Amino acid sequence: MNIVEKQANLGRTLFEINQNTFQEIARTTQENVQKYFALNSEFGQKLPEVRDITSFVELQREYGETLWSNYQQAAQAQSEILKSAVEETGNAVRQVFATQA
């Protein structure tokens, strides 16, 4: 395979990696937004049950912990997607510049 073919294949491969990565990040972002709205709805429905400051503080603490946990899960999922994209890109570039024996 000559250098022009290798570069064309690399371009296609990089485009596919970028496209797949963007689609996965968009999908996970959509799921995270849906989780966020569901969480707000759930805790919004609990607000009328609050009768004193202690229960309000407890509800707020629970909300904050759940929100933080969801954020950590989302960040972990997106970092895994990006890590995979970087690994795939590295493999594609190495294949182009590998010398044939």
PDB file of N, CA and C in Angstrom:
ATOM      1  N   MET A   1       0.860  -1.172   0.000  1.00  0.00           N
ATOM      2  CA  MET A   1       0.000   0.000   0.000  1.00  0.00           C
ATOM      3  C   MET A   1       0.908   1.236   0.000  1.00  0.00           C
ATOM      4  N   ASN A   2       0.629   2.143  -0.900  1.00  0.00           N
ATOM      5  CA  ASN A   2       1.484   3.333  -0.973  1.00  0.00           C
ATOM      6  C   ASN A   2       1.058   4.378   0.060  1.00  0.00           C
ATOM      7  N   ILE A   3       1.861   5.411   0.166  1.00  0.00           N
ATOM      8  CA  ILE A   3       1.653   6.427   1.211  1.00  0.00           C
ATOM      9  C   ILE A   3       0.331   7.170   1.033  1.00  0.00           C
ATOM     10  N   VAL A   4      -0.094   7.394  -0.181  1.00  0.00           N
ATOM     11  CA  VAL A   4      -1.359   8.106  -0.424  1.00  0.00           C
ATOM     12  C   VAL A   4      -2.534   7.262   0.063  1.00  0.00           C
ATOM     13  N   GLU A   5      -2.501   5.982  -0.213  1.00  0.00           N
ATOM     14  CA  GLU A   5      -3.568   5.084   0.253  1.00  0.00           C
ATOM     15  C   GLU A   5      -3.581   5.011   1.772  1.00  0.00           C
ATOM     16  N   LYS A   6      -2.389   4.957   2.374  1.00  0.00           N
ATOM     17  CA  LYS A   6      -2.312   4.910   3.830  1.00  0.00           C
ATOM     18  C   LYS A   6      -2.908   6.175   4.446  1.00  0.00           C
ATOM     19  N   GLN A   7      -2.572   7.315   3.864  1.00  0.00           N
ATOM     20  CA  GLN A   7      -3.090   8.583   4.394  1.00  0.00           C
ATOM     21  C   GLN A   7      -4.600   8.688   4.211  1.00  0.00           C
ATOM     22  N   ALA A   8      -5.101   8.197   3.087  1.00  0.00           N
ATOM     23  CA  ALA A   8      -6.550   8.207   2.857  1.00  0.00           C
ATOM     24  C   ALA A   8      -7.256   7.304   3.869  1.00  0.00           C
ATOM     25  N   ASN A   9      -6.696   6.136   4.099  1.00  0.00           N
ATOM     26  CA  ASN A   9      -7.271   5.219   5.095  1.00  0.00           C
ATOM     27  C   ASN A   9      -7.219   5.820   6.495  1.00  0.00           C
ATOM     28  N   LEU A  10      -6.114   6.489   6.804  1.00  0.00           N
ATOM     29  CA  LEU A  10      -5.992   7.140   8.109  1.00  0.00           C
ATOM     30  C   LEU A  10      -7.066   8.220   8.268  1.00  0.00           C
ATOM     31  N   GLY A  11      -7.264   9.002   7.225  1.00  0.00           N
ATOM     32  CA  GLY A  11      -8.296  10.046   7.274  1.00  0.00           C
ATOM     33  C   GLY A  11      -9.681   9.465   7.517  1.00  0.00           C
ATOM     34  N   ARG A  12      -9.998   8.391   6.812  1.00  0.00           N
ATOM     35  CA  ARG A  12     -11.303   7.733   7.006  1.00  0.00           C
ATOM     36  C   ARG A  12     -11.425   7.165   8.419  1.00  0.00           C
ATOM     37  N   THR A  13     -10.361   6.527   8.866  1.00  0.00           N
ATOM     38  CA  THR A  13     -10.383   5.936  10.207  1.00  0.00           C
ATOM     39  C   THR A  13     -10.551   7.002  11.272  1.00  0.00           C
ATOM     40  N   LEU A  14      -9.821   8.094  11.163  1.00  0.00           N
ATOM     41  CA  LEU A  14      -9.941   9.176  12.145  1.00  0.00           C
ATOM     42  C   LEU A  14     -11.328   9.799  12.117  1.00  0.00           C
ATOM     43  N   PHE A  15     -11.891   9.945  10.941  1.00  0.00           N
ATOM     44  CA  PHE A  15     -13.247  10.480  10.826  1.00  0.00           C
ATOM     45  C   PHE A  15     -14.241   9.563  11.536  1.00  0.00           C
ATOM     46  N   GLU A  16     -14.113   8.255  11.316  1.00  0.00           N
ATOM     47  CA  GLU A  16     -15.017   7.293  11.962  1.00  0.00           C
ATOM     48  C   GLU A  16     -14.865   7.312  13.484  1.00  0.00           C
ATOM     49  N   ILE A  17     -13.629   7.397  13.947  1.00  0.00           N
ATOM     50  CA  ILE A  17     -13.391   7.457  15.391  1.00  0.00           C
ATOM     51  C   ILE A  17     -14.043   8.711  15.974  1.00  0.00           C
ATOM     52  N   ASN A  18     -13.821   9.849  15.326  1.00  0.00           N
ATOM     53  CA  ASN A  18     -14.406  11.105  15.809  1.00  0.00           C
ATOM     54  C   ASN A  18     -15.927  11.064  15.777  1.00  0.00           C
ATOM     55  N   GLN A  19     -16.486  10.524  14.717  1.00  0.00           N
ATOM     56  CA  GLN A  19     -17.933  10.440  14.593  1.00  0.00           C
ATOM     57  C   GLN A  19     -18.519   9.543  15.686  1.00  0.00           C
ATOM     58  N   ASN A  20     -17.928   8.381  15.881  1.00  0.00           N
ATOM     59  CA  ASN A  20     -18.420   7.460  16.906  1.00  0.00           C
ATOM     60  C   ASN A  20     -18.276   8.047  18.304  1.00  0.00           C
ATOM     61  N   THR A  21     -17.160   8.722  18.552  1.00  0.00           N
ATOM     62  CA  THR A  21     -16.938   9.347  19.859  1.00  0.00           C
ATOM     63  C   THR A  21     -17.976  10.434  20.112  1.00  0.00           C
ATOM     64  N   PHE A  22     -18.206  11.283  19.124  1.00  0.00           N
ATOM     65  CA  PHE A  22     -19.204  12.344  19.278  1.00  0.00           C
ATOM     66  C   PHE A  22     -20.590  11.764  19.536  1.00  0.00           C
ATOM     67  N   GLN A  23     -20.947  10.716  18.812  1.00  0.00           N
ATOM     68  CA  GLN A  23     -22.261  10.095  19.003  1.00  0.00           C
ATOM     69  C   GLN A  23     -22.402   9.510  20.407  1.00  0.00           C
ATOM     70  N   GLU A  24     -21.368   8.872  20.907  1.00  0.00           N
ATOM     71  CA  GLU A  24     -21.411   8.293  22.252  1.00  0.00           C
ATOM     72  C   GLU A  24     -21.504   9.380  23.314  1.00  0.00           C
ATOM     73  N   ILE A  25     -20.734  10.450  23.147  1.00  0.00           N
ATOM     74  CA  ILE A  25     -20.795  11.550  24.122  1.00  0.00           C
ATOM     75  C   ILE A  25     -22.160  12.210  24.076  1.00  0.00           C
ATOM     76  N   ALA A  26     -22.714  12.400  22.882  1.00  0.00           N
ATOM     77  CA  ALA A  26     -24.052  12.998  22.767  1.00  0.00           C
ATOM     78  C   ALA A  26     -25.098  12.099  23.429  1.00  0.00           C
ATOM     79  N   ARG A  27     -24.976  10.786  23.238  1.00  0.00           N
ATOM     80  CA  ARG A  27     -25.921   9.854  23.839  1.00  0.00           C
ATOM     81  C   ARG A  27     -25.843   9.886  25.364  1.00  0.00           C
ATOM     82  N   THR A  28     -24.614   9.848  25.887  1.00  0.00           N
ATOM     83  CA  THR A  28     -24.473   9.870  27.345  1.00  0.00           C
ATOM     84  C   THR A  28     -24.896  11.209  27.927  1.00  0.00           C
ATOM     85  N   THR A  29     -24.649  12.288  27.203  1.00  0.00           N
ATOM     86  CA  THR A  29     -25.090  13.607  27.670  1.00  0.00           C
ATOM     87  C   THR A  29     -26.608  13.663  27.721  1.00  0.00           C
ATOM     88  N   GLN A  30     -27.266  13.123  26.714  1.00  0.00           N
ATOM     89  CA  GLN A  30     -28.733  13.094  26.705  1.00  0.00           C
ATOM     90  C   GLN A  30     -29.260  12.283  27.887  1.00  0.00           C
ATOM     91  N   GLU A  31     -28.650  11.134  28.148  1.00  0.00           N
ATOM     92  CA  GLU A  31     -29.064  10.314  29.288  1.00  0.00           C
ATOM     93  C   GLU A  31     -28.864  11.062  30.604  1.00  0.00           C
ATOM     94  N   ASN A  32     -27.762  11.791  30.715  1.00  0.00           N
ATOM     95  CA  ASN A  32     -27.479  12.528  31.939  1.00  0.00           C
ATOM     96  C   ASN A  32     -28.467  13.677  32.152  1.00  0.00           C
ATOM     97  N   VAL A  33     -28.849  14.346  31.087  1.00  0.00           N
ATOM     98  CA  VAL A  33     -29.846  15.419  31.202  1.00  0.00           C
ATOM     99  C   VAL A  33     -31.185  14.828  31.631  1.00  0.00           C
ATOM    100  N   GLN A  34     -31.547  13.689  31.072  1.00  0.00           N
ATOM    101  CA  GLN A  34     -32.796  13.041  31.472  1.00  0.00           C
ATOM    102  C   GLN A  34     -32.757  12.635  32.946  1.00  0.00           C
ATOM    103  N   LYS A  35     -31.605  12.115  33.400  1.00  0.00           N
ATOM    104  CA  LYS A  35     -31.454  11.766  34.816  1.00  0.00           C
ATOM    105  C   LYS A  35     -31.590  13.004  35.695  1.00  0.00           C
ATOM    106  N   TYR A  36     -31.009  14.111  35.246  1.00  0.00           N
ATOM    107  CA  TYR A  36     -31.056  15.356  36.012  1.00  0.00           C
ATOM    108  C   TYR A  36     -32.496  15.841  36.167  1.00  0.00           C
ATOM    109  N   PHE A  37     -33.252  15.838  35.075  1.00  0.00           N
ATOM    110  CA  PHE A  37     -34.651  16.274  35.155  1.00  0.00           C
ATOM    111  C   PHE A  37     -35.473  15.323  36.022  1.00  0.00           C
ATOM    112  N   ALA A  38     -35.213  14.022  35.914  1.00  0.00           N
ATOM    113  CA  ALA A  38     -35.932  13.058  36.745  1.00  0.00           C
ATOM    114  C   ALA A  38     -35.593  13.267  38.216  1.00  0.00           C
ATOM    115  N   LEU A  39     -34.333  13.529  38.509  1.00  0.00           N
ATOM    116  CA  LEU A  39     -33.914  13.781  39.890  1.00  0.00           C
ATOM    117  C   LEU A  39     -34.595  15.025  40.442  1.00  0.00           C
ATOM    118  N   ASN A  40     -34.617  16.101  39.663  1.00  0.00           N
ATOM    119  CA  ASN A  40     -35.266  17.328  40.121  1.00  0.00           C
ATOM    120  C   ASN A  40     -36.760  17.121  40.325  1.00  0.00           C
ATOM    121  N   SER A  41     -37.376  16.362  39.447  1.00  0.00           N
ATOM    122  CA  SER A  41     -38.800  16.074  39.587  1.00  0.00           C
ATOM    123  C   SER A  41     -39.072  15.267  40.853  1.00  0.00           C
ATOM    124  N   GLU A  42     -38.234  14.261  41.079  1.00  0.00           N
ATOM    125  CA  GLU A  42     -38.395  13.405  42.257  1.00  0.00           C
ATOM    126  C   GLU A  42     -38.277  14.211  43.549  1.00  0.00           C
ATOM    127  N   PHE A  43     -37.258  15.029  43.631  1.00  0.00           N
ATOM    128  CA  PHE A  43     -37.071  15.803  44.853  1.00  0.00           C
ATOM    129  C   PHE A  43     -38.062  16.965  44.946  1.00  0.00           C
ATOM    130  N   GLY A  44     -38.507  17.463  43.807  1.00  0.00           N
ATOM    131  CA  GLY A  44     -39.552  18.489  43.815  1.00  0.00           C
ATOM    132  C   GLY A  44     -40.854  17.952  44.377  1.00  0.00           C
ATOM    133  N   GLN A  45     -41.137  16.690  44.109  1.00  0.00           N
ATOM    134  CA  GLN A  45     -42.357  16.081  44.644  1.00  0.00           C
ATOM    135  C   GLN A  45     -42.260  15.836  46.148  1.00  0.00           C
ATOM    136  N   LYS A  46     -41.041  15.732  46.650  1.00  0.00           N
ATOM    137  CA  LYS A  46     -40.853  15.521  48.089  1.00  0.00           C
ATOM    138  C   LYS A  46     -40.937  16.822  48.887  1.00  0.00           C
ATOM    139  N   LEU A  47     -40.770  17.964  48.226  1.00  0.00           N
ATOM    140  CA  LEU A  47     -40.775  19.243  48.938  1.00  0.00           C
ATOM    141  C   LEU A  47     -42.044  19.512  49.742  1.00  0.00           C
ATOM    142  N   PRO A  48     -43.228  19.216  49.227  1.00  0.00           N
ATOM    143  CA  PRO A  48     -44.433  19.484  50.029  1.00  0.00           C
ATOM    144  C   PRO A  48     -44.488  18.676  51.329  1.00  0.00           C
ATOM    145  N   GLU A  49     -43.737  17.594  51.409  1.00  0.00           N
ATOM    146  CA  GLU A  49     -43.721  16.775  52.614  1.00  0.00           C
ATOM    147  C   GLU A  49     -42.865  17.385  53.721  1.00  0.00           C
ATOM    148  N   VAL A  50     -42.028  18.382  53.374  1.00  0.00           N
ATOM    149  CA  VAL A  50     -41.133  19.004  54.344  1.00  0.00           C
ATOM    150  C   VAL A  50     -41.952  19.854  55.308  1.00  0.00           C
ATOM    151  N   ARG A  51     -41.764  19.581  56.606  1.00  0.00           N
ATOM    152  CA  ARG A  51     -42.531  20.297  57.627  1.00  0.00           C
ATOM    153  C   ARG A  51     -41.649  21.102  58.569  1.00  0.00           C
ATOM    154  N   ASP A  52     -40.342  20.812  58.594  1.00  0.00           N
ATOM    155  CA  ASP A  52     -39.448  21.553  59.473  1.00  0.00           C
ATOM    156  C   ASP A  52     -38.074  21.693  58.820  1.00  0.00           C
ATOM    157  N   ILE A  53     -37.242  22.495  59.432  1.00  0.00           N
ATOM    158  CA  ILE A  53     -35.931  22.786  58.860  1.00  0.00           C
ATOM    159  C   ILE A  53     -35.034  21.551  58.814  1.00  0.00           C
ATOM    160  N   THR A  54     -35.170  20.667  59.790  1.00  0.00           N
ATOM    161  CA  THR A  54     -34.346  19.457  59.824  1.00  0.00           C
ATOM    162  C   THR A  54     -34.626  18.562  58.620  1.00  0.00           C
ATOM    163  N   SER A  55     -35.887  18.356  58.333  1.00  0.00           N
ATOM    164  CA  SER A  55     -36.230  17.522  57.185  1.00  0.00           C
ATOM    165  C   SER A  55     -35.841  18.206  55.870  1.00  0.00           C
ATOM    166  N   PHE A  56     -35.910  19.541  55.832  1.00  0.00           N
ATOM    167  CA  PHE A  56     -35.491  20.276  54.641  1.00  0.00           C
ATOM    168  C   PHE A  56     -33.989  20.105  54.409  1.00  0.00           C
ATOM    169  N   VAL A  57     -33.212  20.244  55.476  1.00  0.00           N
ATOM    170  CA  VAL A  57     -31.754  20.093  55.365  1.00  0.00           C
ATOM    171  C   VAL A  57     -31.403  18.662  54.952  1.00  0.00           C
ATOM    172  N   GLU A  58     -32.105  17.695  55.514  1.00  0.00           N
ATOM    173  CA  GLU A  58     -31.872  16.295  55.158  1.00  0.00           C
ATOM    174  C   GLU A  58     -32.199  16.047  53.681  1.00  0.00           C
ATOM    175  N   LEU A  59     -33.311  16.599  53.210  1.00  0.00           N
ATOM    176  CA  LEU A  59     -33.693  16.458  51.804  1.00  0.00           C
ATOM    177  C   LEU A  59     -32.660  17.121  50.910  1.00  0.00           C
ATOM    178  N   GLN A  60     -32.179  18.286  51.303  1.00  0.00           N
ATOM    179  CA  GLN A  60     -31.169  19.005  50.526  1.00  0.00           C
ATOM    180  C   GLN A  60     -29.858  18.214  50.486  1.00  0.00           C
ATOM    181  N   ARG A  61     -29.475  17.600  51.606  1.00  0.00           N
ATOM    182  CA  ARG A  61     -28.263  16.798  51.670  1.00  0.00           C
ATOM    183  C   ARG A  61     -28.386  15.586  50.749  1.00  0.00           C
ATOM    184  N   GLU A  62     -29.521  14.924  50.815  1.00  0.00           N
ATOM    185  CA  GLU A  62     -29.756  13.752  49.967  1.00  0.00           C
ATOM    186  C   GLU A  62     -29.727  14.132  48.485  1.00  0.00           C
ATOM    187  N   TYR A  63     -30.324  15.260  48.159  1.00  0.00           N
ATOM    188  CA  TYR A  63     -30.328  15.757  46.780  1.00  0.00           C
ATOM    189  C   TYR A  63     -28.888  16.021  46.313  1.00  0.00           C
ATOM    190  N   GLY A  64     -28.122  16.697  47.147  1.00  0.00           N
ATOM    191  CA  GLY A  64     -26.738  17.020  46.795  1.00  0.00           C
ATOM    192  C   GLY A  64     -25.888  15.775  46.603  1.00  0.00           C
ATOM    193  N   GLU A  65     -26.051  14.799  47.475  1.00  0.00           N
ATOM    194  CA  GLU A  65     -25.292  13.551  47.347  1.00  0.00           C
ATOM    195  C   GLU A  65     -25.666  12.810  46.068  1.00  0.00           C
ATOM    196  N   THR A  66     -26.946  12.757  45.772  1.00  0.00           N
ATOM    197  CA  THR A  66     -27.398  12.068  44.554  1.00  0.00           C
ATOM    198  C   THR A  66     -26.901  12.795  43.311  1.00  0.00           C
ATOM    199  N   LEU A  67     -26.981  14.115  43.338  1.00  0.00           N
ATOM    200  CA  LEU A  67     -26.511  14.911  42.205  1.00  0.00           C
ATOM    201  C   LEU A  67     -25.011  14.705  41.985  1.00  0.00           C
ATOM    202  N   TRP A  68     -24.234  14.708  43.055  1.00  0.00           N
ATOM    203  CA  TRP A  68     -22.789  14.508  42.957  1.00  0.00           C
ATOM    204  C   TRP A  68     -22.459  13.107  42.441  1.00  0.00           C
ATOM    205  N   SER A  69     -23.174  12.119  42.939  1.00  0.00           N
ATOM    206  CA  SER A  69     -22.960  10.741  42.497  1.00  0.00           C
ATOM    207  C   SER A  69     -23.249  10.602  41.007  1.00  0.00           C
ATOM    208  N   ASN A  70     -24.339  11.187  40.553  1.00  0.00           N
ATOM    209  CA  ASN A  70     -24.684  11.127  39.128  1.00  0.00           C
ATOM    210  C   ASN A  70     -23.631  11.836  38.282  1.00  0.00           C
ATOM    211  N   TYR A  71     -23.122  12.971  38.786  1.00  0.00           N
ATOM    212  CA  TYR A  71     -22.082  13.697  38.057  1.00  0.00           C
ATOM    213  C   TYR A  71     -20.816  12.844  37.930  1.00  0.00           C
ATOM    214  N   GLN A  72     -20.421  12.191  39.025  1.00  0.00           N
ATOM    215  CA  GLN A  72     -19.228  11.359  38.988  1.00  0.00           C
ATOM    216  C   GLN A  72     -19.381  10.210  37.996  1.00  0.00           C
ATOM    217  N   GLN A  73     -20.549   9.595  37.969  1.00  0.00           N
ATOM    218  CA  GLN A  73     -20.788   8.511  37.023  1.00  0.00           C
ATOM    219  C   GLN A  73     -20.722   9.017  35.586  1.00  0.00           C
ATOM    220  N   ALA A  74     -21.301  10.188  35.342  1.00  0.00           N
ATOM    221  CA  ALA A  74     -21.291  10.759  33.995  1.00  0.00           C
ATOM    222  C   ALA A  74     -19.875  11.107  33.561  1.00  0.00           C
ATOM    223  N   ALA A  75     -19.109  11.707  34.461  1.00  0.00           N
ATOM    224  CA  ALA A  75     -17.729  12.071  34.133  1.00  0.00           C
ATOM    225  C   ALA A  75     -16.898  10.823  33.858  1.00  0.00           C
ATOM    226  N   GLN A  76     -17.101   9.779  34.633  1.00  0.00           N
ATOM    227  CA  GLN A  76     -16.372   8.527  34.427  1.00  0.00           C
ATOM    228  C   GLN A  76     -16.712   7.914  33.071  1.00  0.00           C
ATOM    229  N   ALA A  77     -17.998   7.900  32.735  1.00  0.00           N
ATOM    230  CA  ALA A  77     -18.424   7.322  31.456  1.00  0.00           C
ATOM    231  C   ALA A  77     -17.834   8.103  30.283  1.00  0.00           C
ATOM    232  N   GLN A  78     -17.854   9.437  30.374  1.00  0.00           N
ATOM    233  CA  GLN A  78     -17.312  10.227  29.278  1.00  0.00           C
ATOM    234  C   GLN A  78     -15.795  10.121  29.192  1.00  0.00           C
ATOM    235  N   SER A  79     -15.133  10.000  30.320  1.00  0.00           N
ATOM    236  CA  SER A  79     -13.677   9.839  30.264  1.00  0.00           C
ATOM    237  C   SER A  79     -13.307   8.489  29.650  1.00  0.00           C
ATOM    238  N   GLU A  80     -14.108   7.455  29.896  1.00  0.00           N
ATOM    239  CA  GLU A  80     -13.862   6.153  29.269  1.00  0.00           C
ATOM    240  C   GLU A  80     -14.051   6.231  27.757  1.00  0.00           C
ATOM    241  N   ILE A  81     -15.052   6.969  27.323  1.00  0.00           N
ATOM    242  CA  ILE A  81     -15.280   7.149  25.879  1.00  0.00           C
ATOM    243  C   ILE A  81     -14.082   7.851  25.248  1.00  0.00           C
ATOM    244  N   LEU A  82     -13.621   8.914  25.886  1.00  0.00           N
ATOM    245  CA  LEU A  82     -12.478   9.655  25.347  1.00  0.00           C
ATOM    246  C   LEU A  82     -11.195   8.830  25.391  1.00  0.00           C
ATOM    247  N   LYS A  83     -11.002   8.077  26.447  1.00  0.00           N
ATOM    248  CA  LYS A  83      -9.824   7.216  26.563  1.00  0.00           C
ATOM    249  C   LYS A  83      -9.808   6.201  25.421  1.00  0.00           C
ATOM    250  N   SER A  84     -10.957   5.621  25.143  1.00  0.00           N
ATOM    251  CA  SER A  84     -11.068   4.656  24.056  1.00  0.00           C
ATOM    252  C   SER A  84     -10.755   5.320  22.711  1.00  0.00           C
ATOM    253  N   ALA A  85     -11.249   6.539  22.505  1.00  0.00           N
ATOM    254  CA  ALA A  85     -10.992   7.250  21.253  1.00  0.00           C
ATOM    255  C   ALA A  85      -9.505   7.542  21.081  1.00  0.00           C
ATOM    256  N   VAL A  86      -8.839   7.930  22.161  1.00  0.00           N
ATOM    257  CA  VAL A  86      -7.402   8.213  22.085  1.00  0.00           C
ATOM    258  C   VAL A  86      -6.631   6.937  21.758  1.00  0.00           C
ATOM    259  N   GLU A  87      -7.014   5.831  22.376  1.00  0.00           N
ATOM    260  CA  GLU A  87      -6.341   4.556  22.096  1.00  0.00           C
ATOM    261  C   GLU A  87      -6.547   4.136  20.642  1.00  0.00           C
ATOM    262  N   GLU A  88      -7.776   4.261  20.146  1.00  0.00           N
ATOM    263  CA  GLU A  88      -8.052   3.905  18.755  1.00  0.00           C
ATOM    264  C   GLU A  88      -7.264   4.792  17.802  1.00  0.00           C
ATOM    265  N   THR A  89      -7.190   6.085  18.104  1.00  0.00           N
ATOM    266  CA  THR A  89      -6.444   7.020  17.264  1.00  0.00           C
ATOM    267  C   THR A  89      -4.962   6.667  17.260  1.00  0.00           C
ATOM    268  N   GLY A  90      -4.431   6.359  18.429  1.00  0.00           N
ATOM    269  CA  GLY A  90      -3.018   5.960  18.511  1.00  0.00           C
ATOM    270  C   GLY A  90      -2.736   4.724  17.686  1.00  0.00           C
ATOM    271  N   ASN A  91      -3.616   3.738  17.770  1.00  0.00           N
ATOM    272  CA  ASN A  91      -3.436   2.510  16.977  1.00  0.00           C
ATOM    273  C   ASN A  91      -3.483   2.806  15.484  1.00  0.00           C
ATOM    274  N   ALA A  92      -4.411   3.663  15.072  1.00  0.00           N
ATOM    275  CA  ALA A  92      -4.534   3.995  13.649  1.00  0.00           C
ATOM    276  C   ALA A  92      -3.288   4.710  13.145  1.00  0.00           C
ATOM    277  N   VAL A  93      -2.768   5.642  13.925  1.00  0.00           N
ATOM    278  CA  VAL A  93      -1.565   6.371  13.511  1.00  0.00           C
ATOM    279  C   VAL A  93      -0.353   5.442  13.490  1.00  0.00           C
ATOM    280  N   ARG A  94      -0.244   4.569  14.478  1.00  0.00           N
ATOM    281  CA  ARG A  94       0.882   3.624  14.497  1.00  0.00           C
ATOM    282  C   ARG A  94       0.860   2.704  13.278  1.00  0.00           C
ATOM    283  N   GLN A  95      -0.328   2.293  12.863  1.00  0.00           N
ATOM    284  CA  GLN A  95      -0.426   1.417  11.697  1.00  0.00           C
ATOM    285  C   GLN A  95       0.062   2.117  10.430  1.00  0.00           C
ATOM    286  N   VAL A  96      -0.223   3.398  10.321  1.00  0.00           N
ATOM    287  CA  VAL A  96       0.194   4.139   9.131  1.00  0.00           C
ATOM    288  C   VAL A  96       1.707   4.271   9.075  1.00  0.00           C
ATOM    289  N   PHE A  97       2.325   4.533  10.221  1.00  0.00           N
ATOM    290  CA  PHE A  97       3.748   4.782  10.234  1.00  0.00           C
ATOM    291  C   PHE A  97       4.592   3.541  10.534  1.00  0.00           C
ATOM    292  N   ALA A  98       3.948   2.405  10.690  1.00  0.00           N
ATOM    293  CA  ALA A  98       4.692   1.168  10.938  1.00  0.00           C
ATOM    294  C   ALA A  98       5.437   0.780   9.663  1.00  0.00           C
ATOM    295  N   THR A  99       6.673   0.376   9.834  1.00  0.00           N
ATOM    296  CA  THR A  99       7.448  -0.069   8.676  1.00  0.00           C
ATOM    297  C   THR A  99       7.149  -1.522   8.401  1.00  0.00           C
ATOM    298  N   GLN A 100       7.054  -1.851   7.153  1.00  0.00           N
ATOM    299  CA  GLN A 100       6.766  -3.226   6.782  1.00  0.00           C
ATOM    300  C   GLN A 100       8.071  -4.001   6.715  1.00  0.00           C
ATOM    301  N   ALA A 101       8.052  -5.191   7.312  1.00  0.00           N
ATOM    302  CA  ALA A 101       9.280  -5.998   7.345  1.00  0.00           C
ATOM    303  C   ALA A 101       9.383  -6.893   6.141  1.00  0.00           C
TER     304      ALA A 101
END
